[in-house]
Amino acid sequence: MSGEISMIGSVILALFLAGYLGQQYLPPPKPKVIGLDLGTTFCSVGVFHPGSGDVEVIADEEGRKSIPSAVSFTAAAVLAGHEAVELADGDPQNTVYDAKRFIGKIFEAEALEQESARYPFKVINNNGSAEFLLSTNHTFTVTPEFIASRLLLTMRKMAERRLDVHIQKAVISVPAEFDERQRNFTVRAANLAGLEILRVINEPTAAAMAYGLHKVDVFNVLVVDLGGGTLDVSLLNKQGGMFFTRAMAGNNKLGGQDFSQRLLQYAMERAHQEFGAPPALKEDIHRLRQAVEAAKLNLTLHPSATVRVPLSLGARDRSESAGGAAAAAAPVLFQAVITRQLFEELNEDLFQKILAPVETVLAEGRLDKADVDEIVLVGGSTRIPRIRRLIGEYFGKEPNTSVDPDLAVVTGVAIQAGIMGGSWPLQVSAIEIPNRHLRKTNFS
Ligand SMILES: *[C@@H]1O[C@H](CO)[C@@H](O)[C@H](O)[C@H]1NC(C)=O
Ligand SMILES: *[C@@H]1O[C@H](CO)[C@@H](O)[C@H](O)[C@H]1NC(C)=O
Ligand SMILES: *[C@@H]1O[C@H](CO)[C@@H](O)[C@H](O)[C@H]1NC(C)=O
Ligand SMILES: *[C@@H]1O[C@H](CO)[C@@H](O)[C@H](O)[C@H]1NC(C)=O
Ligand SMILES: CC(=O)N[C@H]1CO[C@H](CO)[C@@H](O)[C@@H]1O
């Protein structure tokens, strides 16, 4: 009897060994779990490659690593991402964006009305929950989680095409401030896209992981996430390899759009001085807005950028007197050189506002700024050199900026997906302790 058992034992041992040795010669397994960053304005999907240990943020056929968080409806189809944006210009009422601001959230009637006034599409109130009213060849409503599901499905397909495997499992990130209901509805959106969610991870934690901070000896990590329209600051504590959100604060009316707006105002004033009237035509303002946006991006790398825009200024007066007939005035060329210094002067008061929530999380976390071990910058607006300098000077140390700030969150989520998929060398299963009792302080 005991002989039989030891023989079975040897066979099992032999099988294990064969399996172990065999593994070394097999091609590395393909990732089975994807990491999803469902952002308010852009979404990305990433995977952890067990063989190389690299994170790959998946690009579409045109090499773009994120898709706009927009979904368009026509009588014949539902389009998501870049395709939806292409349609948005022609049919803004049937293109929904910013759905993340509504998902799983219960609104006061008045607050929802205020929100919906900001959008070209119709937001309706279904007993406190937002729904979108669309009208193609018929009229119907869709939920924010349905919008999210179409984006997640698009990303799932991108991953499947790239990896040539069927994907059914994912890890997804949400803002640290999301409550249980918002998290549940985000999970529901993924389920609608045919994905089982193995873990929901906070965006700041994901960003910290993108820098490998789960592997190194740090205690206090401050994450500053400055996007197009919002600022989120989180103070994380790492205890025994696990992240814990200690405090969060932000400003939901501060971001890249505001910095562009200051540049636009400046350009409008310059045009006014030069041509005797401020540009008032919609198309003129649209072109100016695009040009200052490009200049803003350029100023991150160059000391100056030139805004060069043809304006059809006089046309408005003429078309008014001619009863709106197309009176094509010869366009004038508006040109302005914008230096980085000018850009910084125009925005300095806005940049300073970044420090208020930073001070709040330190106070709430009862931490001196000298006790912050690492500072992680996330979000496209943290590319602005003045903002990096401002934060660096405040803490007296350089912030961590080596990961593309637009891809830091998805990179971290993909690492977590690798851990959940069992392909991480250390078989850690969790990396975050949820904090259910935390409230976010908002400035604005
Ligand atoms: C709307 O158009 C789609 C496809 O063109 C069609 O399948 C659907 O039946 C139409 N619905 C109505 C109400 O006409
Ligand atoms: C509306 O919401 C409230 C609480 O959120 C709930 O008690 C009520 O049953 C809901 N009514 C309907 C018609 O769904
Ligand atoms: C969220 O989902 C869990 C599990 O499905 C459920 O137990 C919980 O009640 C839900 N919470 C909210 C606030 O919807
Ligand atoms: C940025 O601005 C510099 C200086 O004005 C110019 O040389 C360069 O071509 C611009 N680059 C882009 C991408 O706009
Ligand atoms: C300024 C800077 O780059 N700091 C840190 C960024 O994060 C890594 C950990 O992965 C540190 O080693 C760097 O010193």
mmCIF file of N, CA and C in Angstrom, residues 39-141:
data_model
loop_
_atom_site.group_PDB
_atom_site.id
_atom_site.type_symbol
_atom_site.label_atom_id
_atom_site.label_comp_id
_atom_site.label_asym_id
_atom_site.label_seq_id
_atom_site.Cartn_x
_atom_site.Cartn_y
_atom_site.Cartn_z
ATOM 1 N N GLY A 39 -11.187 56.069 -19.524
ATOM 2 C CA GLY A 39 -11.056 57.463 -19.105
ATOM 3 C C GLY A 39 -12.254 58.309 -19.506
ATOM 4 N N THR A 40 -12.349 59.500 -18.939
ATOM 5 C CA THR A 40 -13.457 60.395 -19.286
ATOM 6 C C THR A 40 -13.356 60.841 -20.743
ATOM 7 N N THR A 41 -12.147 61.129 -21.203
ATOM 8 C CA THR A 41 -12.000 61.599 -22.588
ATOM 9 C C THR A 41 -11.277 60.603 -23.500
ATOM 10 N N PHE A 42 -10.398 59.753 -22.942
ATOM 11 C CA PHE A 42 -9.708 58.741 -23.742
ATOM 12 C C PHE A 42 -9.668 57.410 -22.998
ATOM 13 N N CYS A 43 -9.648 56.311 -23.766
ATOM 14 C CA CYS A 43 -9.548 54.967 -23.192
ATOM 15 C C CYS A 43 -8.344 54.258 -23.783
ATOM 16 N N SER A 44 -7.732 53.368 -22.987
ATOM 17 C CA SER A 44 -6.634 52.562 -23.498
ATOM 18 C C SER A 44 -6.716 51.156 -22.936
ATOM 19 N N VAL A 45 -6.057 50.237 -23.649
ATOM 20 C CA VAL A 45 -6.009 48.846 -23.191
ATOM 21 C C VAL A 45 -4.561 48.377 -23.248
ATOM 22 N N GLY A 46 -4.156 47.640 -22.219
ATOM 23 C CA GLY A 46 -2.781 47.150 -22.183
ATOM 24 C C GLY A 46 -2.729 45.714 -21.706
ATOM 25 N N VAL A 47 -1.597 45.051 -21.996
ATOM 26 C CA VAL A 47 -1.384 43.689 -21.498
ATOM 27 C C VAL A 47 0.031 43.573 -20.952
ATOM 28 N N PHE A 48 0.181 42.604 -20.069
ATOM 29 C CA PHE A 48 1.495 42.272 -19.538
ATOM 30 C C PHE A 48 1.960 41.010 -20.251
ATOM 31 N N HIS A 49 3.129 41.074 -20.890
ATOM 32 C CA HIS A 49 3.637 39.895 -21.593
ATOM 33 C C HIS A 49 4.475 39.066 -20.627
ATOM 34 N N PRO A 50 3.995 37.873 -20.289
ATOM 35 C CA PRO A 50 4.688 37.072 -19.295
ATOM 36 C C PRO A 50 6.112 36.717 -19.725
ATOM 37 N N GLY A 51 6.322 36.512 -21.017
ATOM 38 C CA GLY A 51 7.649 36.113 -21.480
ATOM 39 C C GLY A 51 8.702 37.170 -21.217
ATOM 40 N N SER A 52 8.442 38.373 -21.725
ATOM 41 C CA SER A 52 9.442 39.434 -21.644
ATOM 42 C C SER A 52 9.316 40.262 -20.377
ATOM 43 N N GLY A 53 8.140 40.198 -19.748
ATOM 44 C CA GLY A 53 7.905 41.053 -18.588
ATOM 45 C C GLY A 53 7.595 42.488 -18.976
ATOM 46 N N ASP A 54 7.285 42.705 -20.249
ATOM 47 C CA ASP A 54 6.974 44.056 -20.708
ATOM 48 C C ASP A 54 5.468 44.310 -20.715
ATOM 49 N N VAL A 55 5.131 45.588 -20.550
ATOM 50 C CA VAL A 55 3.746 45.995 -20.743
ATOM 51 C C VAL A 55 3.619 46.525 -22.161
ATOM 52 N N GLU A 56 2.575 46.088 -22.842
ATOM 53 C CA GLU A 56 2.293 46.638 -24.170
ATOM 54 C C GLU A 56 0.952 47.363 -24.117
ATOM 55 N N VAL A 57 0.978 48.647 -24.467
ATOM 56 C CA VAL A 57 -0.279 49.365 -24.621
ATOM 57 C C VAL A 57 -0.679 49.150 -26.077
ATOM 58 N N ILE A 58 -1.855 48.601 -26.284
ATOM 59 C CA ILE A 58 -2.225 48.147 -27.618
ATOM 60 C C ILE A 58 -2.652 49.301 -28.520
ATOM 61 N N ALA A 59 -2.079 49.304 -29.722
ATOM 62 C CA ALA A 59 -2.379 50.360 -30.686
ATOM 63 C C ALA A 59 -3.406 49.848 -31.697
ATOM 64 N N ASP A 60 -4.150 50.777 -32.284
ATOM 65 C CA ASP A 60 -5.083 50.373 -33.335
ATOM 66 C C ASP A 60 -4.314 50.265 -34.662
ATOM 67 N N GLU A 61 -5.030 50.030 -35.768
ATOM 68 C CA GLU A 61 -4.349 49.825 -37.054
ATOM 69 C C GLU A 61 -3.512 51.034 -37.445
ATOM 70 N N GLU A 62 -3.891 52.192 -36.913
ATOM 71 C CA GLU A 62 -3.145 53.390 -37.283
ATOM 72 C C GLU A 62 -2.105 53.794 -36.241
ATOM 73 N N GLY A 63 -1.856 52.904 -35.311
ATOM 74 C CA GLY A 63 -0.790 53.153 -34.349
ATOM 75 C C GLY A 63 -1.193 54.023 -33.168
ATOM 76 N N ARG A 64 -2.481 54.310 -33.039
ATOM 77 C CA ARG A 64 -2.923 55.174 -31.943
ATOM 78 C C ARG A 64 -3.167 54.338 -30.696
ATOM 79 N N LYS A 65 -2.603 54.791 -29.554
ATOM 80 C CA LYS A 65 -2.655 53.986 -28.339
ATOM 81 C C LYS A 65 -3.819 54.324 -27.424
ATOM 82 N N SER A 66 -4.675 55.228 -27.849
ATOM 83 C CA SER A 66 -5.889 55.440 -27.074
ATOM 84 C C SER A 66 -7.009 55.818 -28.023
ATOM 85 N N ILE A 67 -8.232 55.583 -27.592
ATOM 86 C CA ILE A 67 -9.383 55.941 -28.420
ATOM 87 C C ILE A 67 -10.197 56.990 -27.655
ATOM 88 N N PRO A 68 -10.800 57.928 -28.384
ATOM 89 C CA PRO A 68 -11.638 58.918 -27.691
ATOM 90 C C PRO A 68 -12.847 58.217 -27.047
ATOM 91 N N SER A 69 -13.218 58.668 -25.861
ATOM 92 C CA SER A 69 -14.344 58.044 -25.148
ATOM 93 C C SER A 69 -15.659 58.608 -25.664
ATOM 94 N N ALA A 70 -15.951 58.347 -26.928
ATOM 95 C CA ALA A 70 -17.176 58.850 -27.546
ATOM 96 C C ALA A 70 -17.859 57.722 -28.297
ATOM 97 N N VAL A 71 -19.192 57.738 -28.280
ATOM 98 C CA VAL A 71 -19.986 56.733 -28.995
ATOM 99 C C VAL A 71 -21.069 57.459 -29.784
ATOM 100 N N SER A 72 -21.155 57.121 -31.085
ATOM 101 C CA SER A 72 -22.131 57.757 -31.974
ATOM 102 C C SER A 72 -23.181 56.761 -32.432
ATOM 103 N N PHE A 73 -24.388 57.272 -32.623
ATOM 104 C CA PHE A 73 -25.485 56.412 -33.077
ATOM 105 C C PHE A 73 -25.999 56.908 -34.422
ATOM 106 N N THR A 74 -26.148 55.973 -35.370
ATOM 107 C CA THR A 74 -26.823 56.282 -36.627
ATOM 108 C C THR A 74 -27.957 55.253 -36.762
ATOM 109 N N ALA A 75 -28.779 55.415 -37.768
ATOM 110 C CA ALA A 75 -29.875 54.459 -37.943
ATOM 111 C C ALA A 75 -29.324 53.055 -38.154
ATOM 112 N N ALA A 76 -28.147 52.972 -38.747
ATOM 113 C CA ALA A 76 -27.621 51.669 -39.127
ATOM 114 C C ALA A 76 -26.589 51.096 -38.167
ATOM 115 N N ALA A 77 -25.947 51.938 -37.359
ATOM 116 C CA ALA A 77 -24.826 51.411 -36.575
ATOM 117 C C ALA A 77 -24.562 52.197 -35.294
ATOM 118 N N VAL A 78 -23.802 51.566 -34.407
ATOM 119 C CA VAL A 78 -23.272 52.226 -33.216
ATOM 120 C C VAL A 78 -21.767 52.253 -33.394
ATOM 121 N N LEU A 79 -21.185 53.463 -33.378
ATOM 122 C CA LEU A 79 -19.747 53.584 -33.610
ATOM 123 C C LEU A 79 -19.069 54.083 -32.334
ATOM 124 N N ALA A 80 -17.859 53.579 -32.089
ATOM 125 C CA ALA A 80 -17.146 53.989 -30.880
ATOM 126 C C ALA A 80 -15.756 54.490 -31.221
ATOM 127 N N GLY A 81 -15.238 55.387 -30.382
ATOM 128 C CA GLY A 81 -13.859 55.851 -30.532
ATOM 129 C C GLY A 81 -13.677 56.830 -31.678
ATOM 130 N N HIS A 82 -12.603 56.646 -32.445
ATOM 131 C CA HIS A 82 -12.279 57.582 -33.527
ATOM 132 C C HIS A 82 -13.420 57.720 -34.534
ATOM 133 N N GLU A 83 -14.068 56.593 -34.848
ATOM 134 C CA GLU A 83 -15.186 56.639 -35.807
ATOM 135 C C GLU A 83 -16.315 57.523 -35.282
ATOM 136 N N ALA A 84 -16.544 57.456 -33.988
ATOM 137 C CA ALA A 84 -17.617 58.261 -33.389
ATOM 138 C C ALA A 84 -17.269 59.747 -33.470
ATOM 139 N N VAL A 85 -16.006 60.076 -33.242
ATOM 140 C CA VAL A 85 -15.595 61.474 -33.275
ATOM 141 C C VAL A 85 -15.729 62.043 -34.688
ATOM 142 N N GLU A 86 -15.405 61.204 -35.680
ATOM 143 C CA GLU A 86 -15.547 61.671 -37.057
ATOM 144 C C GLU A 86 -16.996 62.047 -37.358
ATOM 145 N N LEU A 87 -17.910 61.316 -36.735
ATOM 146 C CA LEU A 87 -19.322 61.578 -36.972
ATOM 147 C C LEU A 87 -19.839 62.754 -36.141
ATOM 148 N N ALA A 88 -19.149 63.040 -35.042
ATOM 149 C CA ALA A 88 -19.667 64.000 -34.064
ATOM 150 C C ALA A 88 -19.890 65.379 -34.658
ATOM 151 N N ASP A 89 -18.993 65.815 -35.552
ATOM 152 C CA ASP A 89 -19.127 67.136 -36.141
ATOM 153 C C ASP A 89 -20.444 67.280 -36.883
ATOM 154 N N GLY A 90 -20.811 66.212 -37.619
ATOM 155 C CA GLY A 90 -22.034 66.273 -38.409
ATOM 156 C C GLY A 90 -23.289 66.009 -37.592
ATOM 157 N N ASP A 91 -23.173 65.256 -36.521
ATOM 158 C CA ASP A 91 -24.368 64.877 -35.769
ATOM 159 C C ASP A 91 -24.093 64.909 -34.260
ATOM 160 N N PRO A 92 -23.843 66.119 -33.725
ATOM 161 C CA PRO A 92 -23.451 66.207 -32.314
ATOM 162 C C PRO A 92 -24.519 65.696 -31.346
ATOM 163 N N GLN A 93 -25.795 65.764 -31.743
ATOM 164 C CA GLN A 93 -26.848 65.319 -30.814
ATOM 165 C C GLN A 93 -26.825 63.820 -30.585
ATOM 166 N N ASN A 94 -26.250 63.089 -31.551
ATOM 167 C CA ASN A 94 -26.250 61.633 -31.431
ATOM 168 C C ASN A 94 -24.876 61.061 -31.115
ATOM 169 N N THR A 95 -23.996 61.923 -30.602
ATOM 170 C CA THR A 95 -22.667 61.461 -30.193
ATOM 171 C C THR A 95 -22.496 61.745 -28.710
ATOM 172 N N VAL A 96 -22.349 60.684 -27.924
ATOM 173 C CA VAL A 96 -22.269 60.833 -26.471
ATOM 174 C C VAL A 96 -20.817 60.724 -26.020
ATOM 175 N N TYR A 97 -20.374 61.681 -25.226
ATOM 176 C CA TYR A 97 -19.038 61.594 -24.614
ATOM 177 C C TYR A 97 -19.159 61.922 -23.129
ATOM 178 N N ASP A 98 -18.052 61.797 -22.392
ATOM 179 C CA ASP A 98 -18.064 62.073 -20.949
ATOM 180 C C ASP A 98 -19.002 61.158 -20.156
ATOM 181 N N ALA A 99 -19.371 59.991 -20.708
ATOM 182 C CA ALA A 99 -20.331 59.125 -20.011
ATOM 183 C C ALA A 99 -19.826 58.731 -18.625
ATOM 184 N N LYS A 100 -18.508 58.735 -18.449
ATOM 185 C CA LYS A 100 -17.943 58.352 -17.152
ATOM 186 C C LYS A 100 -18.394 59.292 -16.031
ATOM 187 N N ARG A 101 -18.705 60.534 -16.392
ATOM 188 C CA ARG A 101 -19.169 61.473 -15.363
ATOM 189 C C ARG A 101 -20.543 61.092 -14.829
ATOM 190 N N PHE A 102 -21.245 60.218 -15.537
ATOM 191 C CA PHE A 102 -22.624 59.888 -15.171
ATOM 192 C C PHE A 102 -22.786 58.462 -14.645
ATOM 193 N N ILE A 103 -21.800 57.616 -14.925
ATOM 194 C CA ILE A 103 -22.003 56.182 -14.678
ATOM 195 C C ILE A 103 -22.217 55.869 -13.188
ATOM 196 N N GLY A 104 -23.322 55.180 -12.910
ATOM 197 C CA GLY A 104 -23.597 54.719 -11.542
ATOM 198 C C GLY A 104 -23.858 55.810 -10.525
ATOM 199 N N LYS A 105 -24.085 57.031 -11.013
ATOM 200 C CA LYS A 105 -24.206 58.157 -10.091
ATOM 201 C C LYS A 105 -25.674 58.567 -9.941
ATOM 202 N N ILE A 106 -26.077 58.866 -8.719
ATOM 203 C CA ILE A 106 -27.431 59.384 -8.467
ATOM 204 C C ILE A 106 -27.324 60.901 -8.333
ATOM 205 N N PHE A 107 -28.118 61.611 -9.138
ATOM 206 C CA PHE A 107 -28.059 63.075 -9.160
ATOM 207 C C PHE A 107 -29.306 63.700 -8.542
ATOM 208 N N GLU A 108 -29.132 64.888 -7.952
ATOM 209 C CA GLU A 108 -30.272 65.735 -7.644
ATOM 210 C C GLU A 108 -30.770 66.259 -8.994
ATOM 211 N N ALA A 109 -32.086 66.437 -9.114
ATOM 212 C CA ALA A 109 -32.645 66.853 -10.404
ATOM 213 C C ALA A 109 -31.962 68.107 -10.949
ATOM 214 N N GLU A 110 -31.728 69.066 -10.057
ATOM 215 C CA GLU A 110 -31.158 70.341 -10.494
ATOM 216 C C GLU A 110 -29.719 70.175 -10.998
ATOM 217 N N ALA A 111 -28.948 69.374 -10.263
ATOM 218 C CA ALA A 111 -27.547 69.152 -10.632
ATOM 219 C C ALA A 111 -27.459 68.483 -12.004
ATOM 220 N N LEU A 112 -28.380 67.566 -12.257
ATOM 221 C CA LEU A 112 -28.356 66.872 -13.535
ATOM 222 C C LEU A 112 -28.721 67.818 -14.674
ATOM 223 N N GLU A 113 -29.658 68.715 -14.401
ATOM 224 C CA GLU A 113 -30.019 69.701 -15.427
ATOM 225 C C GLU A 113 -28.828 70.592 -15.771
ATOM 226 N N GLN A 114 -28.105 71.000 -14.727
ATOM 227 C CA GLN A 114 -26.917 71.830 -14.961
ATOM 228 C C GLN A 114 -25.887 71.081 -15.787
ATOM 229 N N GLU A 115 -25.686 69.812 -15.446
ATOM 230 C CA GLU A 115 -24.732 69.000 -16.187
ATOM 231 C C GLU A 115 -25.130 68.918 -17.664
ATOM 232 N N SER A 116 -26.413 68.614 -17.892
ATOM 233 C CA SER A 116 -26.834 68.347 -19.266
ATOM 234 C C SER A 116 -26.781 69.595 -20.139
ATOM 235 N N ALA A 117 -26.862 70.770 -19.497
ATOM 236 C CA ALA A 117 -26.786 72.025 -20.265
ATOM 237 C C ALA A 117 -25.423 72.173 -20.948
ATOM 238 N N ARG A 118 -24.427 71.439 -20.457
ATOM 239 C CA ARG A 118 -23.079 71.566 -21.005
ATOM 240 C C ARG A 118 -22.874 70.757 -22.277
ATOM 241 N N TYR A 119 -23.848 69.900 -22.622
ATOM 242 C CA TYR A 119 -23.616 68.964 -23.724
ATOM 243 C C TYR A 119 -24.539 69.181 -24.904
ATOM 244 N N PRO A 120 -24.055 68.872 -26.117
ATOM 245 C CA PRO A 120 -24.918 68.988 -27.298
ATOM 246 C C PRO A 120 -25.932 67.848 -27.382
ATOM 247 N N PHE A 121 -25.661 66.740 -26.681
ATOM 248 C CA PHE A 121 -26.628 65.624 -26.687
ATOM 249 C C PHE A 121 -27.565 65.783 -25.487
ATOM 250 N N LYS A 122 -28.670 65.065 -25.515
ATOM 251 C CA LYS A 122 -29.702 65.223 -24.489
ATOM 252 C C LYS A 122 -29.489 64.253 -23.330
ATOM 253 N N VAL A 123 -29.395 64.805 -22.125
ATOM 254 C CA VAL A 123 -29.273 63.968 -20.933
ATOM 255 C C VAL A 123 -30.615 64.028 -20.213
ATOM 256 N N ILE A 124 -31.214 62.873 -19.944
ATOM 257 C CA ILE A 124 -32.487 62.904 -19.228
ATOM 258 C C ILE A 124 -32.348 62.251 -17.859
ATOM 259 N N ASN A 125 -33.306 62.563 -17.007
ATOM 260 C CA ASN A 125 -33.262 62.121 -15.621
ATOM 261 C C ASN A 125 -34.212 60.941 -15.441
ATOM 262 N N ASN A 126 -33.650 59.770 -15.182
ATOM 263 C CA ASN A 126 -34.492 58.609 -14.907
ATOM 264 C C ASN A 126 -34.380 58.294 -13.426
ATOM 265 N N ASN A 127 -35.240 58.937 -12.655
ATOM 266 C CA ASN A 127 -35.244 58.736 -11.202
ATOM 267 C C ASN A 127 -33.856 58.946 -10.590
ATOM 268 N N GLY A 128 -33.187 60.015 -11.003
ATOM 269 C CA GLY A 128 -31.882 60.342 -10.412
ATOM 270 C C GLY A 128 -30.696 59.830 -11.210
ATOM 271 N N SER A 129 -30.934 58.834 -12.077
ATOM 272 C CA SER A 129 -29.841 58.347 -12.927
ATOM 273 C C SER A 129 -29.901 59.049 -14.275
ATOM 274 N N ALA A 130 -28.726 59.291 -14.851
ATOM 275 C CA ALA A 130 -28.688 59.933 -16.161
ATOM 276 C C ALA A 130 -28.883 58.890 -17.249
ATOM 277 N N GLU A 131 -29.637 59.283 -18.279
ATOM 278 C CA GLU A 131 -29.715 58.486 -19.498
ATOM 279 C C GLU A 131 -29.596 59.446 -20.666
ATOM 280 N N PHE A 132 -29.231 58.916 -21.826
ATOM 281 C CA PHE A 132 -29.052 59.769 -22.996
ATOM 282 C C PHE A 132 -30.177 59.500 -23.977
ATOM 283 N N LEU A 133 -30.777 60.581 -24.462
ATOM 284 C CA LEU A 133 -31.893 60.459 -25.402
ATOM 285 C C LEU A 133 -31.350 60.684 -26.811
ATOM 286 N N LEU A 134 -31.534 59.681 -27.670
ATOM 287 C CA LEU A 134 -30.982 59.751 -29.016
ATOM 288 C C LEU A 134 -32.093 59.632 -30.029
ATOM 289 N N SER A 135 -31.818 60.170 -31.206
ATOM 290 C CA SER A 135 -32.859 60.171 -32.208
ATOM 291 C C SER A 135 -32.224 59.943 -33.577
ATOM 292 N N THR A 136 -32.343 58.707 -34.054
ATOM 293 C CA THR A 136 -31.854 58.400 -35.406
ATOM 294 C C THR A 136 -33.093 58.265 -36.285
ATOM 295 N N ASN A 137 -33.369 57.057 -36.795
ATOM 296 C CA ASN A 137 -34.659 56.926 -37.480
ATOM 297 C C ASN A 137 -35.771 56.634 -36.479
ATOM 298 N N HIS A 138 -35.390 56.408 -35.210
ATOM 299 C CA HIS A 138 -36.371 56.366 -34.130
ATOM 300 C C HIS A 138 -35.730 56.989 -32.891
ATOM 301 N N THR A 139 -36.532 57.188 -31.851
ATOM 302 C CA THR A 139 -36.022 57.831 -30.649
ATOM 303 C C THR A 139 -35.900 56.788 -29.542
ATOM 304 N N PHE A 140 -34.784 56.817 -28.835
ATOM 305 C CA PHE A 140 -34.545 55.802 -27.792
ATOM 306 C C PHE A 140 -33.585 56.367 -26.753
ATOM 307 N N THR A 141 -33.482 55.666 -25.613
ATOM 308 C CA THR A 141 -32.520 56.101 -24.595
ATOM 309 C C THR A 141 -31.478 55.008 -24.395
#
